[in-house]
Amino acid sequence: MLHIINKSPFGHETLATCFRMAQGGDVLLIEDAVYAATPGTALESLIKAALERFNIHVLQPDLDARGVGAEIIEGVHAVDYGGFVDLVTRNATSQSWL
Amino acid sequence: MKLGILINEGPYQHQASDSAYLFCKAALEKGHEIFRVFFYHDGVNNASRLTEPPQDDRNVVLRWSKLAETHHLDLVVCVAAALRRGIKDENLAPGFRISGLGQLVEAGIQADRLVTFGD
């Protein structure tokens, strides 16, 4: 299953809730959720722990649009929109955690 | 693969419509079919032909119309959400049509995947 997160983890609980509730699979960070993939933040340890259970992807164009595309947490996989499409088609279902 | 798209937010206020548009473009480039794009809640504002963004800004509404024309997309606007917000046939942008929630249900059944963009 693909879990799509679009909110900053610094103002919303959707990413933390997803990690708590979901049974593994793919997580894609888009829009303001891409901040979760930036290293050196208070949430880096949460992401690193989640990487043991989830494949975490981040949308590179949304990182670049926010000027934080230079570096992402090791283990997080950057994708473009084509990669986003592949994640949707590869998973039987997708859930947008709005 | 057949993909259905649900957009719940209006243009310029939230990134949902931009994300969905770029997703659709990438999917079409990869040879997938967009079965339907359904505009719900504030998403119906993406269908107003009265919008006039500055010339150096992206034109979200026109962009959808052009994509629909090029790829024969079915852009469906929820009638109840539209009438609440003053979106009617007379101010509907080219390529959009007004219909009911049944069209969203059908997209969920007929498409292989349904992807939601919202807030």
PDB file of C-alpha atoms in Angstrom:
ATOM      1  CA  MET A   1       0.000   0.000   0.000  1.00  0.00           C
ATOM      2  CA  LEU A   2       1.098   3.537  -0.772  1.00  0.00           C
ATOM      3  CA  HIS A   3       0.707   6.205   1.911  1.00  0.00           C
ATOM      4  CA  ILE A   4       0.792   9.765   0.558  1.00  0.00           C
ATOM      5  CA  ILE A   5       1.623  12.483   3.091  1.00  0.00           C
ATOM      6  CA  ASN A   6       1.281  16.141   2.088  1.00  0.00           C
ATOM      7  CA  LYS A   7       1.578  18.072   5.352  1.00  0.00           C
ATOM      8  CA  SER A   8       4.603  19.349   7.225  1.00  0.00           C
ATOM      9  CA  PRO A   9       5.304  17.048  10.186  1.00  0.00           C
ATOM     10  CA  PHE A  10       6.167  20.170  12.200  1.00  0.00           C
ATOM     11  CA  GLY A  11       2.560  21.405  12.190  1.00  0.00           C
ATOM     12  CA  HIS A  12       0.488  18.286  11.660  1.00  0.00           C
ATOM     13  CA  GLU A  13       0.267  14.758  13.019  1.00  0.00           C
ATOM     14  CA  THR A  14      -0.497  12.928   9.749  1.00  0.00           C
ATOM     15  CA  LEU A  15       3.012  11.539   9.227  1.00  0.00           C
ATOM     16  CA  ALA A  16       3.327  10.369  12.840  1.00  0.00           C
ATOM     17  CA  THR A  17      -0.186   8.864  12.686  1.00  0.00           C
ATOM     18  CA  CYS A  18       0.650   7.075   9.445  1.00  0.00           C
ATOM     19  CA  PHE A  19       3.819   5.600  10.963  1.00  0.00           C
ATOM     20  CA  ARG A  20       1.839   4.513  14.032  1.00  0.00           C
ATOM     21  CA  MET A  21      -1.152   3.005  12.206  1.00  0.00           C
ATOM     22  CA  ALA A  22       0.147   1.655   8.896  1.00  0.00           C
ATOM     23  CA  GLN A  23       1.453  -1.870   8.487  1.00  0.00           C
ATOM     24  CA  GLY A  24       4.531  -0.973   6.439  1.00  0.00           C
ATOM     25  CA  GLY A  25       4.729  -0.427   2.678  1.00  0.00           C
ATOM     26  CA  ASP A  26       5.590   2.694   0.704  1.00  0.00           C
ATOM     27  CA  VAL A  27       5.361   6.225   2.094  1.00  0.00           C
ATOM     28  CA  LEU A  28       5.584   9.187  -0.286  1.00  0.00           C
ATOM     29  CA  LEU A  29       6.237  12.689   1.041  1.00  0.00           C
ATOM     30  CA  ILE A  30       4.839  15.461  -1.191  1.00  0.00           C
ATOM     31  CA  GLU A  31       4.067  19.174  -0.852  1.00  0.00           C
ATOM     32  CA  ASP A  32       4.912  20.459   2.675  1.00  0.00           C
ATOM     33  CA  ALA A  33       5.601  16.918   3.906  1.00  0.00           C
ATOM     34  CA  VAL A  34       8.949  16.999   2.093  1.00  0.00           C
ATOM     35  CA  TYR A  35      10.397  18.877   5.094  1.00  0.00           C
ATOM     36  CA  ALA A  36      10.307  15.513   6.904  1.00  0.00           C
ATOM     37  CA  ALA A  37      13.061  14.279   4.577  1.00  0.00           C
ATOM     38  CA  THR A  38      15.518  17.067   5.410  1.00  0.00           C
ATOM     39  CA  PRO A  39      18.394  16.041   7.691  1.00  0.00           C
ATOM     40  CA  GLY A  40      19.302  17.640  10.997  1.00  0.00           C
ATOM     41  CA  THR A  41      15.780  18.308  12.242  1.00  0.00           C
ATOM     42  CA  ALA A  42      14.107  17.181  15.477  1.00  0.00           C
ATOM     43  CA  LEU A  43      12.240  14.545  13.454  1.00  0.00           C
ATOM     44  CA  GLU A  44      15.250  12.875  11.837  1.00  0.00           C
ATOM     45  CA  SER A  45      15.229  10.059  14.415  1.00  0.00           C
ATOM     46  CA  LEU A  46      11.505   9.405  13.758  1.00  0.00           C
ATOM     47  CA  ILE A  47      12.202   9.062  10.024  1.00  0.00           C
ATOM     48  CA  LYS A  48      15.227   6.852  10.590  1.00  0.00           C
ATOM     49  CA  ALA A  49      13.238   4.546  12.881  1.00  0.00           C
ATOM     50  CA  ALA A  50      10.407   4.413  10.335  1.00  0.00           C
ATOM     51  CA  LEU A  51      12.844   3.423   7.590  1.00  0.00           C
ATOM     52  CA  GLU A  52      13.106   0.014   9.258  1.00  0.00           C
ATOM     53  CA  ARG A  53       9.406  -0.621   8.510  1.00  0.00           C
ATOM     54  CA  PHE A  54       8.635   1.565   5.477  1.00  0.00           C
ATOM     55  CA  ASN A  55      10.143   2.426   2.122  1.00  0.00           C
ATOM     56  CA  ILE A  56      10.143   6.225   2.332  1.00  0.00           C
ATOM     57  CA  HIS A  57      10.151   8.311  -0.857  1.00  0.00           C
ATOM     58  CA  VAL A  58      10.162  12.087  -1.304  1.00  0.00           C
ATOM     59  CA  LEU A  59       9.076  14.148  -4.300  1.00  0.00           C
ATOM     60  CA  GLN A  60      12.216  15.959  -5.506  1.00  0.00           C
ATOM     61  CA  PRO A  61      10.373  18.788  -7.365  1.00  0.00           C
ATOM     62  CA  ASP A  62       8.603  19.734  -4.102  1.00  0.00           C
ATOM     63  CA  LEU A  63      11.925  19.682  -2.220  1.00  0.00           C
ATOM     64  CA  ASP A  64      13.449  21.930  -4.895  1.00  0.00           C
ATOM     65  CA  ALA A  65      10.440  24.279  -4.852  1.00  0.00           C
ATOM     66  CA  ARG A  66      11.113  24.842  -1.143  1.00  0.00           C
ATOM     67  CA  GLY A  67      14.866  25.242  -1.528  1.00  0.00           C
ATOM     68  CA  VAL A  68      15.690  22.168   0.560  1.00  0.00           C
ATOM     69  CA  GLY A  69      16.561  19.753  -2.241  1.00  0.00           C
ATOM     70  CA  ALA A  70      20.320  19.666  -1.711  1.00  0.00           C
ATOM     71  CA  GLU A  71      20.396  16.946   0.946  1.00  0.00           C
ATOM     72  CA  ILE A  72      17.940  14.349   2.222  1.00  0.00           C
ATOM     73  CA  ILE A  73      18.117  11.813   5.052  1.00  0.00           C
ATOM     74  CA  GLU A  74      20.085   8.723   4.078  1.00  0.00           C
ATOM     75  CA  GLY A  75      17.790   5.876   3.133  1.00  0.00           C
ATOM     76  CA  VAL A  76      15.013   8.150   1.870  1.00  0.00           C
ATOM     77  CA  HIS A  77      14.511   7.753  -1.861  1.00  0.00           C
ATOM     78  CA  ALA A  78      13.966  10.835  -4.055  1.00  0.00           C
ATOM     79  CA  VAL A  79      11.515  10.481  -6.954  1.00  0.00           C
ATOM     80  CA  ASP A  80      10.178  12.769  -9.690  1.00  0.00           C
ATOM     81  CA  TYR A  81       6.522  12.834 -10.843  1.00  0.00           C
ATOM     82  CA  GLY A  82       7.210   9.785 -13.024  1.00  0.00           C
ATOM     83  CA  GLY A  83       8.378   7.984  -9.894  1.00  0.00           C
ATOM     84  CA  PHE A  84       5.194   9.121  -8.128  1.00  0.00           C
ATOM     85  CA  VAL A  85       3.159   7.512 -10.934  1.00  0.00           C
ATOM     86  CA  ASP A  86       5.206   4.300 -10.660  1.00  0.00           C
ATOM     87  CA  LEU A  87       4.545   4.148  -6.894  1.00  0.00           C
ATOM     88  CA  VAL A  88       0.797   4.488  -7.544  1.00  0.00           C
ATOM     89  CA  THR A  89       0.733   1.778 -10.205  1.00  0.00           C
ATOM     90  CA  ARG A  90       3.025  -0.562  -8.253  1.00  0.00           C
ATOM     91  CA  ASN A  91       0.759  -0.490  -5.183  1.00  0.00           C
ATOM     92  CA  ALA A  92      -2.767  -1.910  -5.379  1.00  0.00           C
ATOM     93  CA  THR A  93      -4.149   0.915  -3.204  1.00  0.00           C
ATOM     94  CA  SER A  94      -3.125   4.388  -2.089  1.00  0.00           C
ATOM     95  CA  GLN A  95      -4.172   6.417   0.924  1.00  0.00           C
ATOM     96  CA  SER A  96      -3.784  10.195   1.054  1.00  0.00           C
ATOM     97  CA  TRP A  97      -3.424  11.152   4.722  1.00  0.00           C
ATOM     98  CA  LEU A  98      -5.194  14.519   4.494  1.00  0.00           C
TER      99      LEU A  98
ATOM    100  CA  MET B   1      -3.251   1.388 -16.380  1.00  0.00           C
ATOM    101  CA  LYS B   2      -6.461   3.396 -15.826  1.00  0.00           C
ATOM    102  CA  LEU B   3      -6.106   6.120 -13.188  1.00  0.00           C
ATOM    103  CA  GLY B   4      -8.794   8.150 -11.445  1.00  0.00           C
ATOM    104  CA  ILE B   5      -7.966  11.498  -9.817  1.00  0.00           C
ATOM    105  CA  LEU B   6      -9.856  13.323  -7.054  1.00  0.00           C
ATOM    106  CA  ILE B   7      -9.097  17.007  -6.392  1.00  0.00           C
ATOM    107  CA  ASN B   8     -10.584  18.592  -3.262  1.00  0.00           C
ATOM    108  CA  GLU B   9      -8.925  22.028  -3.211  1.00  0.00           C
ATOM    109  CA  GLY B  10      -9.126  25.146  -5.350  1.00  0.00           C
ATOM    110  CA  PRO B  11      -6.378  26.788  -7.414  1.00  0.00           C
ATOM    111  CA  TYR B  12      -3.788  29.209  -5.971  1.00  0.00           C
ATOM    112  CA  GLN B  13      -4.902  28.462  -2.388  1.00  0.00           C
ATOM    113  CA  HIS B  14      -3.430  24.983  -2.081  1.00  0.00           C
ATOM    114  CA  GLN B  15      -0.958  22.910  -4.058  1.00  0.00           C
ATOM    115  CA  ALA B  16      -3.410  20.023  -4.619  1.00  0.00           C
ATOM    116  CA  SER B  17      -4.466  21.049  -8.134  1.00  0.00           C
ATOM    117  CA  ASP B  18      -0.837  21.698  -9.191  1.00  0.00           C
ATOM    118  CA  SER B  19       0.296  18.344  -7.808  1.00  0.00           C
ATOM    119  CA  ALA B  20      -2.591  16.547  -9.522  1.00  0.00           C
ATOM    120  CA  TYR B  21      -1.902  18.277 -12.844  1.00  0.00           C
ATOM    121  CA  LEU B  22       1.790  17.365 -12.832  1.00  0.00           C
ATOM    122  CA  PHE B  23       0.894  13.812 -11.752  1.00  0.00           C
ATOM    123  CA  CYS B  24      -1.563  13.481 -14.667  1.00  0.00           C
ATOM    124  CA  LYS B  25       1.001  14.805 -17.145  1.00  0.00           C
ATOM    125  CA  ALA B  26       3.621  12.325 -15.932  1.00  0.00           C
ATOM    126  CA  ALA B  27       1.102   9.461 -16.043  1.00  0.00           C
ATOM    127  CA  LEU B  28       0.047  10.321 -19.611  1.00  0.00           C
ATOM    128  CA  GLU B  29       3.704  10.548 -20.674  1.00  0.00           C
ATOM    129  CA  LYS B  30       4.194   7.038 -19.318  1.00  0.00           C
ATOM    130  CA  GLY B  31       1.289   5.782 -21.445  1.00  0.00           C
ATOM    131  CA  HIS B  32      -1.295   5.453 -18.672  1.00  0.00           C
ATOM    132  CA  GLU B  33      -4.910   6.456 -19.179  1.00  0.00           C
ATOM    133  CA  ILE B  34      -6.575   9.089 -16.986  1.00  0.00           C
ATOM    134  CA  PHE B  35     -10.076   7.646 -16.647  1.00  0.00           C
ATOM    135  CA  ARG B  36     -11.490  10.761 -15.005  1.00  0.00           C
ATOM    136  CA  VAL B  37     -10.516  13.792 -12.929  1.00  0.00           C
ATOM    137  CA  PHE B  38     -13.200  14.572 -10.360  1.00  0.00           C
ATOM    138  CA  PHE B  39     -13.345  18.034  -8.772  1.00  0.00           C
ATOM    139  CA  TYR B  40     -15.036  18.100  -5.376  1.00  0.00           C
ATOM    140  CA  HIS B  41     -15.459  20.585  -2.511  1.00  0.00           C
ATOM    141  CA  ASP B  42     -13.363  23.741  -3.183  1.00  0.00           C
ATOM    142  CA  GLY B  43     -11.792  21.802  -6.059  1.00  0.00           C
ATOM    143  CA  VAL B  44     -14.725  22.930  -8.218  1.00  0.00           C
ATOM    144  CA  ASN B  45     -13.101  26.387  -8.373  1.00  0.00           C
ATOM    145  CA  ASN B  46     -10.544  24.857 -10.767  1.00  0.00           C
ATOM    146  CA  ALA B  47     -13.344  24.866 -13.355  1.00  0.00           C
ATOM    147  CA  SER B  48     -14.170  28.598 -13.382  1.00  0.00           C
ATOM    148  CA  ARG B  49     -13.467  30.225 -16.733  1.00  0.00           C
ATOM    149  CA  LEU B  50     -13.692  33.642 -15.041  1.00  0.00           C
ATOM    150  CA  THR B  51     -10.236  33.339 -13.451  1.00  0.00           C
ATOM    151  CA  GLU B  52      -7.605  35.745 -14.788  1.00  0.00           C
ATOM    152  CA  PRO B  53      -4.220  35.123 -13.149  1.00  0.00           C
ATOM    153  CA  PRO B  54      -1.344  37.541 -13.934  1.00  0.00           C
ATOM    154  CA  GLN B  55       0.326  36.793 -17.270  1.00  0.00           C
ATOM    155  CA  ASP B  56       3.596  35.695 -15.651  1.00  0.00           C
ATOM    156  CA  ASP B  57       1.803  33.186 -13.395  1.00  0.00           C
ATOM    157  CA  ARG B  58       0.660  29.698 -14.326  1.00  0.00           C
ATOM    158  CA  ASN B  59      -2.962  29.549 -15.470  1.00  0.00           C
ATOM    159  CA  VAL B  60      -4.274  26.585 -13.488  1.00  0.00           C
ATOM    160  CA  VAL B  61      -7.723  26.506 -15.110  1.00  0.00           C
ATOM    161  CA  LEU B  62      -6.471  26.929 -18.694  1.00  0.00           C
ATOM    162  CA  ARG B  63      -3.808  24.286 -18.069  1.00  0.00           C
ATOM    163  CA  TRP B  64      -6.501  21.719 -17.192  1.00  0.00           C
ATOM    164  CA  SER B  65      -8.584  22.732 -20.221  1.00  0.00           C
ATOM    165  CA  LYS B  66      -5.598  22.299 -22.542  1.00  0.00           C
ATOM    166  CA  LEU B  67      -4.632  18.943 -21.041  1.00  0.00           C
ATOM    167  CA  ALA B  68      -8.234  17.789 -21.454  1.00  0.00           C
ATOM    168  CA  GLU B  69      -8.292  18.893 -25.075  1.00  0.00           C
ATOM    169  CA  THR B  70      -4.976  17.228 -25.937  1.00  0.00           C
ATOM    170  CA  HIS B  71      -5.652  13.927 -24.167  1.00  0.00           C
ATOM    171  CA  HIS B  72      -9.478  13.862 -24.244  1.00  0.00           C
ATOM    172  CA  LEU B  73      -9.685  13.876 -20.447  1.00  0.00           C
ATOM    173  CA  ASP B  74     -13.014  13.689 -18.643  1.00  0.00           C
ATOM    174  CA  LEU B  75     -12.970  16.611 -16.168  1.00  0.00           C
ATOM    175  CA  VAL B  76     -16.041  16.271 -13.944  1.00  0.00           C
ATOM    176  CA  VAL B  77     -17.211  18.885 -11.440  1.00  0.00           C
ATOM    177  CA  CYS B  78     -19.511  17.897  -8.566  1.00  0.00           C
ATOM    178  CA  VAL B  79     -22.845  19.633  -9.120  1.00  0.00           C
ATOM    179  CA  ALA B  80     -23.751  20.271  -5.468  1.00  0.00           C
ATOM    180  CA  ALA B  81     -20.283  21.593  -4.590  1.00  0.00           C
ATOM    181  CA  ALA B  82     -20.294  23.716  -7.771  1.00  0.00           C
ATOM    182  CA  LEU B  83     -23.701  25.346  -7.283  1.00  0.00           C
ATOM    183  CA  ARG B  84     -22.783  26.223  -3.686  1.00  0.00           C
ATOM    184  CA  ARG B  85     -19.792  28.141  -5.017  1.00  0.00           C
ATOM    185  CA  GLY B  86     -21.392  29.792  -8.048  1.00  0.00           C
ATOM    186  CA  ILE B  87     -19.880  27.447 -10.629  1.00  0.00           C
ATOM    187  CA  LYS B  88     -22.491  26.867 -13.337  1.00  0.00           C
ATOM    188  CA  ASP B  89     -22.590  25.797 -16.985  1.00  0.00           C
ATOM    189  CA  GLU B  90     -22.418  29.446 -18.078  1.00  0.00           C
ATOM    190  CA  ASN B  91     -19.040  30.058 -16.389  1.00  0.00           C
ATOM    191  CA  LEU B  92     -17.544  26.599 -16.826  1.00  0.00           C
ATOM    192  CA  ALA B  93     -14.121  26.492 -18.480  1.00  0.00           C
ATOM    193  CA  PRO B  94     -13.707  24.429 -21.691  1.00  0.00           C
ATOM    194  CA  GLY B  95     -13.233  20.697 -21.175  1.00  0.00           C
ATOM    195  CA  PHE B  96     -15.085  20.551 -17.838  1.00  0.00           C
ATOM    196  CA  ARG B  97     -18.580  19.160 -17.315  1.00  0.00           C
ATOM    197  CA  ILE B  98     -20.897  19.292 -14.303  1.00  0.00           C
ATOM    198  CA  SER B  99     -22.248  16.012 -12.985  1.00  0.00           C
ATOM    199  CA  GLY B 100     -22.930  14.130  -9.768  1.00  0.00           C
ATOM    200  CA  LEU B 101     -21.045  12.159  -7.132  1.00  0.00           C
ATOM    201  CA  GLY B 102     -21.954   8.952  -8.985  1.00  0.00           C
ATOM    202  CA  GLN B 103     -19.174   9.888 -11.404  1.00  0.00           C
ATOM    203  CA  LEU B 104     -16.659   9.711  -8.545  1.00  0.00           C
ATOM    204  CA  VAL B 105     -18.023   6.340  -7.431  1.00  0.00           C
ATOM    205  CA  GLU B 106     -17.814   5.091 -11.001  1.00  0.00           C
ATOM    206  CA  ALA B 107     -14.204   6.295 -11.265  1.00  0.00           C
ATOM    207  CA  GLY B 108     -13.437   4.356  -8.085  1.00  0.00           C
ATOM    208  CA  ILE B 109     -14.928   1.217  -9.626  1.00  0.00           C
ATOM    209  CA  GLN B 110     -13.735   1.528 -13.227  1.00  0.00           C
ATOM    210  CA  ALA B 111     -10.229   2.900 -12.689  1.00  0.00           C
ATOM    211  CA  ASP B 112      -7.397   0.640 -11.521  1.00  0.00           C
ATOM    212  CA  ARG B 113      -6.224   3.306  -9.064  1.00  0.00           C
ATOM    213  CA  LEU B 114      -7.809   6.376  -7.467  1.00  0.00           C
ATOM    214  CA  VAL B 115      -5.465   9.065  -6.154  1.00  0.00           C
ATOM    215  CA  THR B 116      -6.711  11.866  -3.902  1.00  0.00           C
ATOM    216  CA  PHE B 117      -5.200  15.362  -3.827  1.00  0.00           C
ATOM    217  CA  GLY B 118      -6.470  17.697  -1.133  1.00  0.00           C
ATOM    218  CA  ASP B 119      -5.785  19.413   2.156  1.00  0.00           C
TER     219      ASP B 119
END
